[in-house]
Amino acid sequence: MSGVTPPSPARSNPYAVAILLAGVYGLSFLDRQLLSILAEPVKADLGLSDTQLGFLSGLAFALFYSIFGIPVAMLADRSNRVRIVAAACALWSLFTATCGMAQTFAQLALARVGVGVGEAGGSPPSYAIIADYFPPEKRAGAMAIYSLGVPVGTTAGAALGGWIAAEHGWRWAFVAIGVVGIVYSLIVVTAVREPQRGSFDSSPGKQQPLAATLGFFIGDPVLRRAAFAAGLSAFVGYAMLSWTPALLMRTKGMDLGELALYYSLVSGITAAIGTLFSGHLVDRLGQHDRRMYGFVPAAAFFISIPFYAAGVFVSSWEWALVLMSVPFAFYAAYLPPTLAIVQNRVAPSQRSTASSILLLIMSLIGLGGGPLYIGAISDAAAGAGAASSLQIAMFALAPVFALAALMHVSVARALARGGDHEEVAGPR
């Protein structure tokens, strides 16, 4: 398959396409994380509890993101994926701007629901587009480029969102970011061409009903374990990203201006390096040992645990950032290999749908559970009289790092027992 030279001019610059789609992902993550960056001023203005903040940061978004993800992905498997991605970007950006107009918890929750509905159409079609621009042995690296949207979005959210909020208030931050997303959606639909499906694969496969794709996904031990490992990994990532800004401001004396500069730089640069390194390392090592698709993210999570725990409890935000730079570098290391596993193991005609199943699991476990988990523990600890309730809640995330690592080890073992990551194994 890797020797196929696609005739379509739509493939003339695959890396440019990956970068443009990474920009879409970055905007989605920026919109997703902006509330976390601005948690303290939003909480003060609207009179919210930590549990309500956790709900708005996670579950309110995740439920509708998950519900709409599969039908939109099925549409993408049958129609123009580029147009779906661009339309989704415009829709969620519109609702991001609407967040800045909310006056109550309920209004902000409804706007967050709209963001979730829009973002449901972003990633699954993008994964499938990238898979049709790159051969299997280069997909982890390509997915690493796409996954740079996570640190880029996080950095932009902290830097741009924090600066606008400091100068003009948190409401204008939401409005400005929303306008940027609408403009970018026009660039994507103009610049990215729809590729031919499956030209790097032996056969694109025929269209399958949802039940067939879901049955294959659940029945395949590699996909099943990879999805659960990704869910636990997302739990860690979303919880950490959602609450670290509040931890730094509430317990370590960092102000919004310092957050916009130092937090954005440290979290963004380290995460970008870790994500790219993970993807290219897996591409290189995975050619000789397919278990590396599980062992690399497992090692990343195990290494992160002591640095994360120390970063939660040190008193200064400067030392906290130094220590937390390690988990920031590694929290998204699972994304490139996991995305490559899914794209390589299903038929090209099922890629968007299979990706939406993966994201459904990641969203319900990770995005729906992670931020709410921290918020609920923080409120419970505060109710019990704990002086540092948020630190206690953040420390309670450390065992989940270990669970995620162990689950990625399980993925490696499943890959060793059966399933070639370079061959399409999905339903035909």
Short mmCIF file of C-alpha atoms in Angstrom, two decimals:
data_model
loop_
_atom_site.label_atom_id
_atom_site.label_comp_id
_atom_site.label_asym_id
_atom_site.label_seq_id
_atom_site.Cartn_x
_atom_site.Cartn_y
_atom_site.Cartn_z
CA MET A 1 0.00 0.00 0.00
CA SER A 2 2.80 2.44 0.81
CA GLY A 3 4.07 2.27 -2.76
CA VAL A 4 0.88 3.60 -4.29
CA THR A 5 1.25 6.99 -5.97
CA PRO A 6 -2.13 8.64 -5.99
CA PRO A 7 -3.07 10.29 -9.24
CA SER A 8 -5.37 12.91 -7.74
CA PRO A 9 -4.07 16.50 -7.65
CA ALA A 10 -5.95 16.82 -4.37
CA ARG A 11 -2.98 15.04 -2.79
CA SER A 12 -0.37 17.45 -4.16
CA ASN A 13 0.46 18.91 -0.74
CA PRO A 14 -0.63 16.53 2.03
CA TYR A 15 1.35 18.28 4.76
CA ALA A 16 -0.32 21.60 3.98
CA VAL A 17 -3.69 19.88 4.34
CA ALA A 18 -2.64 18.34 7.67
CA ILE A 19 -1.55 21.77 8.91
CA LEU A 20 -4.79 23.45 7.79
CA LEU A 21 -6.86 20.77 9.50
CA ALA A 22 -4.66 21.08 12.58
CA GLY A 23 -5.75 24.71 12.59
CA VAL A 24 -9.38 23.61 12.70
CA TYR A 25 -8.58 21.25 15.56
CA GLY A 26 -6.71 24.03 17.31
CA LEU A 27 -9.76 26.29 17.07
CA SER A 28 -11.99 23.54 18.40
CA PHE A 29 -9.68 23.00 21.34
CA LEU A 30 -9.34 26.73 21.89
CA ASP A 31 -13.13 27.10 22.04
CA ARG A 32 -13.35 24.00 24.23
CA GLN A 33 -10.71 25.23 26.69
CA LEU A 34 -11.46 28.94 26.73
CA LEU A 35 -13.93 28.52 29.57
CA SER A 36 -11.25 26.78 31.64
CA ILE A 37 -8.79 29.61 31.03
CA LEU A 38 -11.40 32.16 32.08
CA ALA A 39 -12.89 30.04 34.87
CA GLU A 40 -12.13 32.44 37.71
CA PRO A 41 -13.65 35.63 36.20
CA VAL A 42 -16.63 33.67 34.81
CA LYS A 43 -17.19 32.04 38.20
CA ALA A 44 -17.10 35.39 39.97
CA ASP A 45 -19.34 37.15 37.43
CA LEU A 46 -22.04 34.46 37.23
CA GLY A 47 -21.75 33.17 40.80
CA LEU A 48 -20.90 29.57 39.87
CA SER A 49 -19.69 26.66 42.01
CA ASP A 50 -16.77 24.41 41.07
CA THR A 51 -19.23 21.63 40.24
CA GLN A 52 -21.09 23.94 37.86
CA LEU A 53 -17.78 24.96 36.26
CA GLY A 54 -16.86 21.30 35.86
CA PHE A 55 -20.24 20.62 34.25
CA LEU A 56 -19.86 23.52 31.81
CA SER A 57 -16.27 22.57 30.95
CA GLY A 58 -17.08 18.91 30.41
CA LEU A 59 -20.44 17.22 30.55
CA ALA A 60 -22.58 20.00 29.00
CA PHE A 61 -20.27 19.93 25.99
CA ALA A 62 -19.48 16.22 25.91
CA LEU A 63 -23.03 14.83 25.88
CA PHE A 64 -24.08 16.66 22.74
CA TYR A 65 -20.65 16.36 21.14
CA SER A 66 -21.03 12.61 21.54
CA ILE A 67 -24.69 12.37 20.51
CA PHE A 68 -24.23 14.28 17.26
CA GLY A 69 -20.79 12.84 16.46
CA ILE A 70 -21.91 9.52 14.97
CA PRO A 71 -24.67 10.78 12.62
CA VAL A 72 -22.42 13.58 11.35
CA ALA A 73 -19.59 11.08 10.80
CA MET A 74 -21.90 8.73 8.90
CA LEU A 75 -22.84 11.65 6.67
CA ALA A 76 -19.14 12.39 6.17
CA ASP A 77 -18.51 8.80 5.04
CA ARG A 78 -21.03 9.41 2.26
CA SER A 79 -20.46 13.03 1.27
CA ASN A 80 -17.90 15.84 1.01
CA ARG A 81 -15.89 15.77 4.22
CA VAL A 82 -14.15 19.10 3.71
CA ARG A 83 -17.44 20.99 3.52
CA ILE A 84 -18.66 19.26 6.67
CA VAL A 85 -15.51 20.25 8.56
CA ALA A 86 -15.79 23.88 7.43
CA ALA A 87 -19.50 24.11 8.26
CA ALA A 88 -18.89 22.57 11.68
CA CYS A 89 -16.11 25.08 12.39
CA ALA A 90 -18.40 27.99 11.51
CA LEU A 91 -21.22 26.61 13.69
CA TRP A 92 -19.22 26.03 16.86
CA SER A 93 -17.49 29.39 16.44
CA LEU A 94 -20.89 31.10 16.31
CA PHE A 95 -21.87 29.47 19.59
CA THR A 96 -18.50 30.36 21.12
CA ALA A 97 -19.29 34.00 20.46
CA THR A 98 -22.71 33.41 22.02
CA CYS A 99 -21.01 32.25 25.25
CA GLY A 100 -19.82 35.81 25.70
CA MET A 101 -23.42 37.03 25.85
CA ALA A 102 -24.59 34.64 28.58
CA GLN A 103 -26.00 36.23 31.74
CA THR A 104 -26.84 33.08 33.70
CA PHE A 105 -25.59 29.54 34.25
CA ALA A 106 -28.43 28.17 32.10
CA GLN A 107 -27.67 30.48 29.19
CA LEU A 108 -23.98 29.62 29.28
CA ALA A 109 -24.84 25.91 29.45
CA LEU A 110 -27.03 26.20 26.33
CA ALA A 111 -24.26 28.01 24.48
CA ARG A 112 -21.80 25.27 25.49
CA VAL A 113 -24.24 22.69 24.15
CA GLY A 114 -24.16 24.53 20.82
CA VAL A 115 -20.36 24.44 20.81
CA GLY A 116 -20.51 20.69 21.41
CA VAL A 117 -22.98 20.13 18.57
CA GLY A 118 -20.77 22.07 16.17
CA GLU A 119 -17.53 20.39 17.19
CA ALA A 120 -19.09 16.98 16.57
CA GLY A 121 -18.44 17.56 12.87
CA GLY A 122 -14.80 18.55 13.17
CA SER A 123 -12.47 15.69 14.04
CA PRO A 124 -13.96 12.47 12.56
CA PRO A 125 -14.05 13.80 8.96
CA SER A 126 -10.61 15.38 9.46
CA TYR A 127 -9.10 12.05 10.53
CA ALA A 128 -10.53 10.39 7.43
CA ILE A 129 -9.27 13.15 5.13
CA ILE A 130 -5.75 12.86 6.53
CA ALA A 131 -5.81 9.07 6.20
CA ASP A 132 -6.56 9.52 2.49
CA TYR A 133 -3.58 11.85 2.09
CA PHE A 134 -0.98 9.63 3.80
CA PRO A 135 0.01 5.94 3.52
CA PRO A 136 -0.36 3.75 6.65
CA GLU A 137 3.29 3.87 7.68
CA LYS A 138 3.18 7.70 7.80
CA ARG A 139 -0.19 8.16 9.46
CA ALA A 140 1.00 8.38 13.06
CA GLY A 141 3.30 11.24 12.06
CA ALA A 142 0.50 12.90 10.10
CA MET A 143 -1.85 12.49 13.06
CA ALA A 144 0.85 14.06 15.24
CA ILE A 145 0.75 17.16 13.02
CA TYR A 146 -3.04 17.22 13.31
CA SER A 147 -2.84 16.65 17.06
CA LEU A 148 -0.72 19.79 17.38
CA GLY A 149 -4.12 21.47 17.42
CA VAL A 150 -4.34 20.50 21.10
CA PRO A 151 -1.28 22.44 22.34
CA VAL A 152 -1.75 25.21 19.78
CA GLY A 153 -5.38 25.66 20.82
CA THR A 154 -4.48 25.52 24.50
CA THR A 155 -1.68 28.05 24.03
CA ALA A 156 -3.84 30.41 21.99
CA GLY A 157 -6.66 30.10 24.48
CA ALA A 158 -4.42 31.03 27.39
CA ALA A 159 -2.46 33.73 25.57
CA LEU A 160 -5.09 35.36 23.37
CA GLY A 161 -8.10 34.63 25.55
CA GLY A 162 -6.29 35.63 28.72
CA TRP A 163 -5.00 38.86 27.18
CA ILE A 164 -8.38 39.90 25.76
CA ALA A 165 -10.07 39.08 29.06
CA ALA A 166 -7.50 41.07 31.03
CA GLU A 167 -7.90 44.08 28.74
CA HIS A 168 -11.58 43.99 27.80
CA GLY A 169 -13.30 41.37 29.98
CA TRP A 170 -14.04 37.67 29.56
CA ARG A 171 -17.11 38.23 27.37
CA TRP A 172 -15.14 39.90 24.59
CA ALA A 173 -12.67 37.01 24.64
CA PHE A 174 -15.42 34.58 23.64
CA VAL A 175 -16.76 36.92 20.95
CA ALA A 176 -13.34 37.56 19.40
CA ILE A 177 -12.38 33.89 19.26
CA GLY A 178 -15.74 33.05 17.69
CA VAL A 179 -15.20 35.57 14.89
CA VAL A 180 -11.74 34.14 14.17
CA GLY A 181 -13.24 30.65 13.78
CA ILE A 182 -15.89 31.79 11.31
CA VAL A 183 -13.25 33.43 9.12
CA TYR A 184 -11.00 30.36 9.28
CA SER A 185 -13.83 28.08 8.16
CA LEU A 186 -13.97 30.03 4.89
CA ILE A 187 -10.24 29.51 4.38
CA VAL A 188 -10.56 25.75 4.89
CA VAL A 189 -13.44 25.23 2.46
CA THR A 190 -11.52 27.23 -0.15
CA ALA A 191 -8.03 25.75 0.30
CA VAL A 192 -8.58 22.04 1.08
CA ARG A 193 -9.66 19.64 -1.65
CA GLU A 194 -11.64 16.48 -1.00
CA PRO A 195 -9.32 13.47 -1.59
CA GLN A 196 -10.25 10.18 -3.22
CA ARG A 197 -11.27 7.66 -0.58
CA GLY A 198 -8.97 4.71 0.01
CA SER A 199 -6.39 5.25 -2.74
CA PHE A 200 -3.61 4.30 -0.30
CA ASP A 201 -5.50 1.14 0.65
CA SER A 202 -6.11 -2.11 -1.21
CA SER A 203 -9.83 -1.33 -1.42
CA PRO A 204 -12.01 1.50 -0.13
CA GLY A 205 -14.60 -1.06 0.99
CA LYS A 206 -18.33 -0.74 0.56
CA GLN A 207 -20.59 1.36 2.72
CA GLN A 208 -21.68 -0.41 5.88
CA PRO A 209 -24.54 0.36 8.27
CA LEU A 210 -23.66 1.78 11.66
CA ALA A 211 -24.37 -1.55 13.36
CA ALA A 212 -21.72 -3.30 11.25
CA THR A 213 -19.03 -0.72 11.97
CA LEU A 214 -19.94 -0.58 15.66
CA GLY A 215 -19.96 -4.37 15.88
CA PHE A 216 -16.53 -4.62 14.29
CA PHE A 217 -15.16 -1.85 16.54
CA ILE A 218 -16.42 -3.46 19.74
CA GLY A 219 -15.47 -6.96 18.62
CA ASP A 220 -11.90 -6.08 17.68
CA PRO A 221 -9.73 -6.40 20.83
CA VAL A 222 -7.20 -3.82 19.65
CA LEU A 223 -9.81 -1.16 18.86
CA ARG A 224 -11.78 -1.90 22.02
CA ARG A 225 -8.76 -1.55 24.29
CA ALA A 226 -7.39 1.44 22.39
CA ALA A 227 -10.71 3.27 22.80
CA PHE A 228 -10.88 2.61 26.54
CA ALA A 229 -7.22 3.60 26.96
CA ALA A 230 -7.93 6.79 25.03
CA GLY A 231 -10.95 7.48 27.25
CA LEU A 232 -8.84 7.26 30.41
CA SER A 233 -6.12 9.34 28.77
CA ALA A 234 -8.65 11.99 27.80
CA PHE A 235 -9.99 11.93 31.37
CA VAL A 236 -6.52 12.90 32.58
CA GLY A 237 -5.94 15.47 29.85
CA TYR A 238 -9.25 17.29 30.10
CA ALA A 239 -9.21 17.31 33.89
CA MET A 240 -5.69 18.69 33.97
CA LEU A 241 -6.27 21.31 31.28
CA SER A 242 -9.62 22.37 32.71
CA TRP A 243 -8.39 22.95 36.26
CA THR A 244 -4.67 23.79 36.13
CA PRO A 245 -5.34 27.48 35.34
CA ALA A 246 -7.67 27.74 38.35
CA LEU A 247 -5.14 25.88 40.51
CA LEU A 248 -2.38 28.32 39.56
CA MET A 249 -4.53 31.39 40.18
CA ARG A 250 -6.38 30.20 43.27
CA THR A 251 -3.62 28.47 45.26
CA LYS A 252 -0.30 29.75 43.88
CA GLY A 253 -0.91 33.47 43.34
CA MET A 254 -0.75 33.66 39.54
CA ASP A 255 -2.77 36.48 37.97
CA LEU A 256 -4.57 36.47 34.62
CA GLY A 257 -1.81 38.36 32.83
CA GLU A 258 0.85 35.92 34.05
CA LEU A 259 -1.41 33.04 33.06
CA ALA A 260 -1.77 34.46 29.55
CA LEU A 261 2.01 34.64 29.13
CA TYR A 262 3.77 31.96 31.15
CA TYR A 263 1.15 29.21 31.36
CA SER A 264 0.39 29.47 27.65
CA LEU A 265 4.06 29.26 26.68
CA VAL A 266 4.97 26.37 28.97
CA SER A 267 1.87 24.26 28.33
CA GLY A 268 1.83 24.95 24.60
CA ILE A 269 5.49 24.45 23.73
CA THR A 270 5.97 21.32 25.84
CA ALA A 271 2.76 19.71 24.58
CA ALA A 272 3.68 20.45 20.96
CA ILE A 273 7.10 18.85 21.40
CA GLY A 274 5.65 15.81 23.16
CA THR A 275 2.91 15.27 20.59
CA LEU A 276 5.22 15.50 17.58
CA PHE A 277 7.83 13.33 19.27
CA SER A 278 5.24 10.67 20.10
CA GLY A 279 3.90 10.46 16.55
CA HIS A 280 7.26 10.25 14.83
CA LEU A 281 8.68 7.87 17.45
CA VAL A 282 5.76 5.50 16.96
CA ASP A 283 6.10 5.71 13.16
CA ARG A 284 9.78 4.76 13.46
CA LEU A 285 9.61 2.09 16.17
CA GLY A 286 6.25 0.73 15.10
CA GLN A 287 7.65 -0.47 11.77
CA HIS A 288 9.67 -3.04 13.72
CA ASP A 289 7.47 -3.64 16.76
CA ARG A 290 3.76 -2.85 16.61
CA ARG A 291 3.58 -2.91 20.43
CA MET A 292 5.13 0.57 20.43
CA TYR A 293 1.68 1.95 19.57
CA GLY A 294 0.77 1.10 23.15
CA PHE A 295 4.10 1.21 24.98
CA VAL A 296 5.00 4.79 23.99
CA PRO A 297 1.88 6.41 25.52
CA ALA A 298 2.11 4.05 28.52
CA ALA A 299 5.64 5.23 29.25
CA ALA A 300 4.56 8.85 28.87
CA PHE A 301 1.85 8.52 31.52
CA PHE A 302 4.04 6.58 33.98
CA ILE A 303 6.84 9.16 33.72
CA SER A 304 4.38 12.02 34.29
CA ILE A 305 2.98 10.87 37.65
CA PRO A 306 5.66 12.11 40.13
CA PHE A 307 6.11 15.43 38.32
CA TYR A 308 2.35 16.02 38.26
CA ALA A 309 1.91 15.22 41.96
CA ALA A 310 4.78 17.50 42.96
CA GLY A 311 3.47 20.30 40.74
CA VAL A 312 0.09 20.21 42.45
CA PHE A 313 1.52 20.82 45.92
CA VAL A 314 4.47 23.19 45.48
CA SER A 315 3.67 26.67 46.75
CA SER A 316 4.95 28.84 43.89
CA TRP A 317 3.45 28.96 40.42
CA GLU A 318 6.96 29.16 38.93
CA TRP A 319 7.97 25.76 40.31
CA ALA A 320 4.54 24.38 39.52
CA LEU A 321 5.02 25.24 35.85
CA VAL A 322 8.50 23.70 35.82
CA LEU A 323 7.23 20.43 37.27
CA MET A 324 3.99 20.37 35.29
CA SER A 325 5.91 20.82 32.05
CA VAL A 326 6.47 17.05 32.05
CA PRO A 327 2.79 16.00 32.17
CA PHE A 328 2.01 18.86 29.77
CA ALA A 329 4.52 17.37 27.33
CA PHE A 330 3.10 13.86 27.62
CA TYR A 331 -0.66 14.14 28.23
CA ALA A 332 -1.46 14.03 24.48
CA ALA A 333 1.20 11.46 23.55
CA TYR A 334 -1.53 8.84 23.17
CA LEU A 335 -3.34 10.71 20.38
CA PRO A 336 -1.09 10.07 17.32
CA PRO A 337 -0.72 6.29 17.88
CA THR A 338 -4.37 5.81 18.87
CA LEU A 339 -5.70 7.72 15.87
CA ALA A 340 -3.36 5.80 13.58
CA ILE A 341 -4.55 2.47 15.02
CA VAL A 342 -8.18 3.29 14.25
CA GLN A 343 -7.52 4.65 10.75
CA ASN A 344 -5.34 1.64 9.86
CA ARG A 345 -7.72 -1.02 11.14
CA VAL A 346 -10.99 -0.02 9.46
CA ALA A 347 -11.97 0.23 5.81
CA PRO A 348 -11.65 3.69 4.21
CA SER A 349 -15.42 3.93 3.78
CA GLN A 350 -15.84 3.52 7.56
CA ARG A 351 -13.13 5.86 8.82
CA SER A 352 -15.24 8.84 9.82
CA THR A 353 -17.79 6.62 11.56
CA ALA A 354 -15.10 4.61 13.37
CA SER A 355 -13.44 7.85 14.45
CA SER A 356 -16.73 9.13 15.83
CA ILE A 357 -17.12 5.93 17.88
CA LEU A 358 -13.64 6.51 19.30
CA LEU A 359 -14.48 10.13 20.09
CA LEU A 360 -17.79 9.10 21.64
CA ILE A 361 -15.93 6.93 24.14
CA MET A 362 -13.22 9.53 24.71
CA SER A 363 -15.78 12.28 25.22
CA LEU A 364 -18.09 10.44 27.59
CA ILE A 365 -15.24 9.11 29.74
CA GLY A 366 -12.75 11.94 29.38
CA LEU A 367 -14.46 15.21 28.61
CA GLY A 368 -17.67 14.30 30.39
CA GLY A 369 -15.98 12.84 33.45
CA GLY A 370 -12.60 14.52 33.93
CA PRO A 371 -13.51 18.17 34.61
CA LEU A 372 -16.62 17.21 36.60
CA TYR A 373 -14.57 14.75 38.70
CA ILE A 374 -12.19 17.49 39.83
CA GLY A 375 -14.97 20.02 40.45
CA ALA A 376 -17.08 17.62 42.50
CA ILE A 377 -14.15 16.49 44.67
CA SER A 378 -13.11 20.10 45.21
CA ASP A 379 -16.60 21.10 46.36
CA ALA A 380 -16.84 18.01 48.59
CA ALA A 381 -13.44 18.71 50.16
CA ALA A 382 -14.35 22.35 50.72
CA GLY A 383 -17.62 21.28 52.33
CA ALA A 384 -15.63 19.06 54.69
CA GLY A 385 -13.55 22.05 55.76
CA ALA A 386 -10.40 21.42 53.71
CA ALA A 387 -8.39 24.60 53.20
CA SER A 388 -6.83 23.45 49.91
CA SER A 389 -9.76 21.62 48.35
CA LEU A 390 -8.69 22.13 44.74
CA GLN A 391 -5.21 20.75 45.42
CA ILE A 392 -6.77 17.66 47.00
CA ALA A 393 -9.03 17.23 43.97
CA MET A 394 -6.16 17.64 41.52
CA PHE A 395 -4.03 15.12 43.41
CA ALA A 396 -6.91 12.63 43.13
CA LEU A 397 -6.19 12.58 39.40
CA ALA A 398 -2.79 10.90 39.86
CA PRO A 399 -4.17 7.33 40.10
CA VAL A 400 -5.96 7.83 36.77
CA PHE A 401 -2.57 8.50 35.15
CA ALA A 402 -1.55 5.00 36.26
CA LEU A 403 -4.79 3.41 35.05
CA ALA A 404 -4.36 5.03 31.63
CA ALA A 405 -0.78 3.77 31.40
CA LEU A 406 -1.80 0.21 32.28
CA MET A 407 -4.55 0.28 29.67
CA HIS A 408 -2.07 1.34 26.98
CA VAL A 409 0.12 -1.61 28.00
CA SER A 410 -2.94 -3.77 27.39
CA VAL A 411 -3.23 -2.26 23.90
CA ALA A 412 0.39 -3.21 23.20
CA ARG A 413 -0.28 -6.79 24.25
CA ALA A 414 -3.37 -7.00 22.04
CA LEU A 415 -1.35 -5.71 19.08
CA ALA A 416 1.30 -8.35 19.74
CA ARG A 417 -1.26 -11.16 19.76
CA GLY A 418 -2.95 -10.25 16.50
CA GLY A 419 -3.79 -7.46 14.11
CA ASP A 420 -1.43 -5.83 11.67
CA HIS A 421 -1.48 -2.07 12.01
CA GLU A 422 -0.55 -1.67 8.34
CA GLU A 423 -3.48 -3.59 6.91
CA VAL A 424 -7.08 -2.53 6.70
CA ALA A 425 -9.07 -5.02 8.73
CA GLY A 426 -12.46 -3.36 8.86
CA PRO A 427 -15.80 -4.58 7.50
CA ARG A 428 -16.01 -4.77 3.74
#
